[in-house]
Amino acid sequence: MAENASNRIVITVLGKNRPGIVASISRVLGDENVDIRDITQSIIEDIFTMTMIADISAAASDFTTLQERLSEAGESIGVNVQIQREDVFNYMYRL
């Protein structure tokens, strides 16, 4: 399936910095056959933030299952993980 806005998701991660955050989230995405298209992260003091754009057109699971898996992975390492479809994200944050 071709990549388009409905096949792309925005993933945000926020929490106290610690080793393994990127690895934990990336592992879930890799297991689910999700393609990371872009990633940015920053650490301010002890606060970790990361935003990813990913393509789910070849994902092994549906959006809801992926959302649950990412949320569980985040909880296990003490960070909050949110995902939204890119088209919904763009609509919500349009200027």
C-alpha atoms as a PDB file:
ATOM      1  CA  MET A   1       0.000   0.000   0.000  1.00  0.00           C
ATOM      2  CA  ALA A   2       1.352   3.462  -0.880  1.00  0.00           C
ATOM      3  CA  GLU A   3       2.340   5.828   1.899  1.00  0.00           C
ATOM      4  CA  ASN A   4      -0.184   8.588   2.556  1.00  0.00           C
ATOM      5  CA  ALA A   5      -1.340  10.669   5.523  1.00  0.00           C
ATOM      6  CA  SER A   6      -3.825   8.013   6.681  1.00  0.00           C
ATOM      7  CA  ASN A   7      -1.005   5.448   6.844  1.00  0.00           C
ATOM      8  CA  ARG A   8       1.271   7.694   8.867  1.00  0.00           C
ATOM      9  CA  ILE A   9       1.202   8.239  12.606  1.00  0.00           C
ATOM     10  CA  VAL A  10       2.726  10.772  14.976  1.00  0.00           C
ATOM     11  CA  ILE A  11       4.214   9.246  18.130  1.00  0.00           C
ATOM     12  CA  THR A  12       5.087  11.441  21.096  1.00  0.00           C
ATOM     13  CA  VAL A  13       7.037  10.271  24.126  1.00  0.00           C
ATOM     14  CA  LEU A  14       7.474  12.300  27.302  1.00  0.00           C
ATOM     15  CA  GLY A  15       9.003  11.434  30.640  1.00  0.00           C
ATOM     16  CA  LYS A  16      11.998  11.436  32.918  1.00  0.00           C
ATOM     17  CA  ASN A  17      15.167  10.664  30.983  1.00  0.00           C
ATOM     18  CA  ARG A  18      16.693   7.219  31.393  1.00  0.00           C
ATOM     19  CA  PRO A  19      18.605   4.758  29.198  1.00  0.00           C
ATOM     20  CA  GLY A  20      16.608   2.563  26.836  1.00  0.00           C
ATOM     21  CA  ILE A  21      13.648   4.787  25.967  1.00  0.00           C
ATOM     22  CA  VAL A  22      14.367   4.958  22.225  1.00  0.00           C
ATOM     23  CA  ALA A  23      15.254   1.263  22.158  1.00  0.00           C
ATOM     24  CA  SER A  24      12.016   0.222  23.889  1.00  0.00           C
ATOM     25  CA  ILE A  25       9.760   2.221  21.585  1.00  0.00           C
ATOM     26  CA  SER A  26      11.722   1.290  18.458  1.00  0.00           C
ATOM     27  CA  ARG A  27      11.581  -2.396  19.427  1.00  0.00           C
ATOM     28  CA  VAL A  28       7.779  -2.338  19.469  1.00  0.00           C
ATOM     29  CA  LEU A  29       7.693  -0.579  16.107  1.00  0.00           C
ATOM     30  CA  GLY A  30      10.163  -3.055  14.620  1.00  0.00           C
ATOM     31  CA  ASP A  31       8.208  -6.044  15.959  1.00  0.00           C
ATOM     32  CA  GLU A  32       5.065  -4.571  14.378  1.00  0.00           C
ATOM     33  CA  ASN A  33       6.776  -3.917  11.008  1.00  0.00           C
ATOM     34  CA  VAL A  34       6.255  -0.157  11.343  1.00  0.00           C
ATOM     35  CA  ASP A  35       8.651   2.032   9.342  1.00  0.00           C
ATOM     36  CA  ILE A  36      10.095   5.007  11.248  1.00  0.00           C
ATOM     37  CA  ARG A  37      10.193   7.878   8.760  1.00  0.00           C
ATOM     38  CA  ASP A  38      11.498  10.671  10.985  1.00  0.00           C
ATOM     39  CA  ILE A  39      12.579  11.037  14.599  1.00  0.00           C
ATOM     40  CA  THR A  40      13.599  13.904  16.813  1.00  0.00           C
ATOM     41  CA  GLN A  41      14.396  13.893  20.491  1.00  0.00           C
ATOM     42  CA  SER A  42      15.645  16.272  23.109  1.00  0.00           C
ATOM     43  CA  ILE A  43      16.509  16.221  26.761  1.00  0.00           C
ATOM     44  CA  ILE A  44      15.975  19.353  28.822  1.00  0.00           C
ATOM     45  CA  GLU A  45      17.366  18.908  32.324  1.00  0.00           C
ATOM     46  CA  ASP A  46      15.973  15.442  33.128  1.00  0.00           C
ATOM     47  CA  ILE A  47      12.931  15.621  30.825  1.00  0.00           C
ATOM     48  CA  PHE A  48      13.007  13.422  27.725  1.00  0.00           C
ATOM     49  CA  THR A  49      10.859  14.258  24.699  1.00  0.00           C
ATOM     50  CA  MET A  50      10.683  12.412  21.399  1.00  0.00           C
ATOM     51  CA  THR A  51       8.509  12.795  18.336  1.00  0.00           C
ATOM     52  CA  MET A  52       8.396  10.222  15.569  1.00  0.00           C
ATOM     53  CA  ILE A  53       6.609  10.022  12.249  1.00  0.00           C
ATOM     54  CA  ALA A  54       6.026   6.425  11.202  1.00  0.00           C
ATOM     55  CA  ASP A  55       4.386   4.588   8.307  1.00  0.00           C
ATOM     56  CA  ILE A  56       1.961   1.840   9.385  1.00  0.00           C
ATOM     57  CA  SER A  57       0.906   0.669   5.907  1.00  0.00           C
ATOM     58  CA  ALA A  58       2.711  -2.676   6.408  1.00  0.00           C
ATOM     59  CA  ALA A  59       2.054  -2.963  10.153  1.00  0.00           C
ATOM     60  CA  ALA A  60       1.375  -6.405  11.582  1.00  0.00           C
ATOM     61  CA  SER A  61      -1.372  -5.062  13.874  1.00  0.00           C
ATOM     62  CA  ASP A  62      -4.142  -2.507  13.592  1.00  0.00           C
ATOM     63  CA  PHE A  63      -3.879   1.045  14.965  1.00  0.00           C
ATOM     64  CA  THR A  64      -5.589   0.223  18.284  1.00  0.00           C
ATOM     65  CA  THR A  65      -3.343  -2.762  19.011  1.00  0.00           C
ATOM     66  CA  LEU A  66      -0.254  -0.740  18.130  1.00  0.00           C
ATOM     67  CA  GLN A  67      -1.464   2.042  20.428  1.00  0.00           C
ATOM     68  CA  GLU A  68      -1.889  -0.454  23.281  1.00  0.00           C
ATOM     69  CA  ARG A  69       1.544  -2.024  22.735  1.00  0.00           C
ATOM     70  CA  LEU A  70       3.284   1.347  22.681  1.00  0.00           C
ATOM     71  CA  SER A  71       1.416   2.507  25.767  1.00  0.00           C
ATOM     72  CA  GLU A  72       2.405  -0.678  27.628  1.00  0.00           C
ATOM     73  CA  ALA A  73       6.041  -0.265  26.566  1.00  0.00           C
ATOM     74  CA  GLY A  74       5.987   3.315  27.806  1.00  0.00           C
ATOM     75  CA  GLU A  75       4.464   2.348  31.141  1.00  0.00           C
ATOM     76  CA  SER A  76       7.114  -0.322  31.664  1.00  0.00           C
ATOM     77  CA  ILE A  77       9.892   2.286  31.387  1.00  0.00           C
ATOM     78  CA  GLY A  78       8.073   5.188  33.045  1.00  0.00           C
ATOM     79  CA  VAL A  79       7.232   7.406  30.070  1.00  0.00           C
ATOM     80  CA  ASN A  80       3.997   8.509  28.438  1.00  0.00           C
ATOM     81  CA  VAL A  81       3.527   7.428  24.816  1.00  0.00           C
ATOM     82  CA  GLN A  82       0.759   8.849  22.639  1.00  0.00           C
ATOM     83  CA  ILE A  83       0.006   8.115  18.997  1.00  0.00           C
ATOM     84  CA  GLN A  84      -2.285   9.833  16.533  1.00  0.00           C
ATOM     85  CA  ARG A  85      -2.915   9.435  12.862  1.00  0.00           C
ATOM     86  CA  GLU A  86      -0.965  12.127  11.027  1.00  0.00           C
ATOM     87  CA  ASP A  87      -4.026  13.511   9.252  1.00  0.00           C
ATOM     88  CA  VAL A  88      -5.838  13.921  12.602  1.00  0.00           C
ATOM     89  CA  PHE A  89      -2.738  15.519  14.141  1.00  0.00           C
ATOM     90  CA  ASN A  90      -2.447  17.975  11.247  1.00  0.00           C
ATOM     91  CA  TYR A  91      -6.135  18.851  11.492  1.00  0.00           C
ATOM     92  CA  MET A  92      -5.923  19.461  15.238  1.00  0.00           C
ATOM     93  CA  TYR A  93      -2.827  21.674  14.988  1.00  0.00           C
ATOM     94  CA  ARG A  94      -3.562  23.579  11.783  1.00  0.00           C
ATOM     95  CA  LEU A  95      -2.863  27.310  11.782  1.00  0.00           C
END
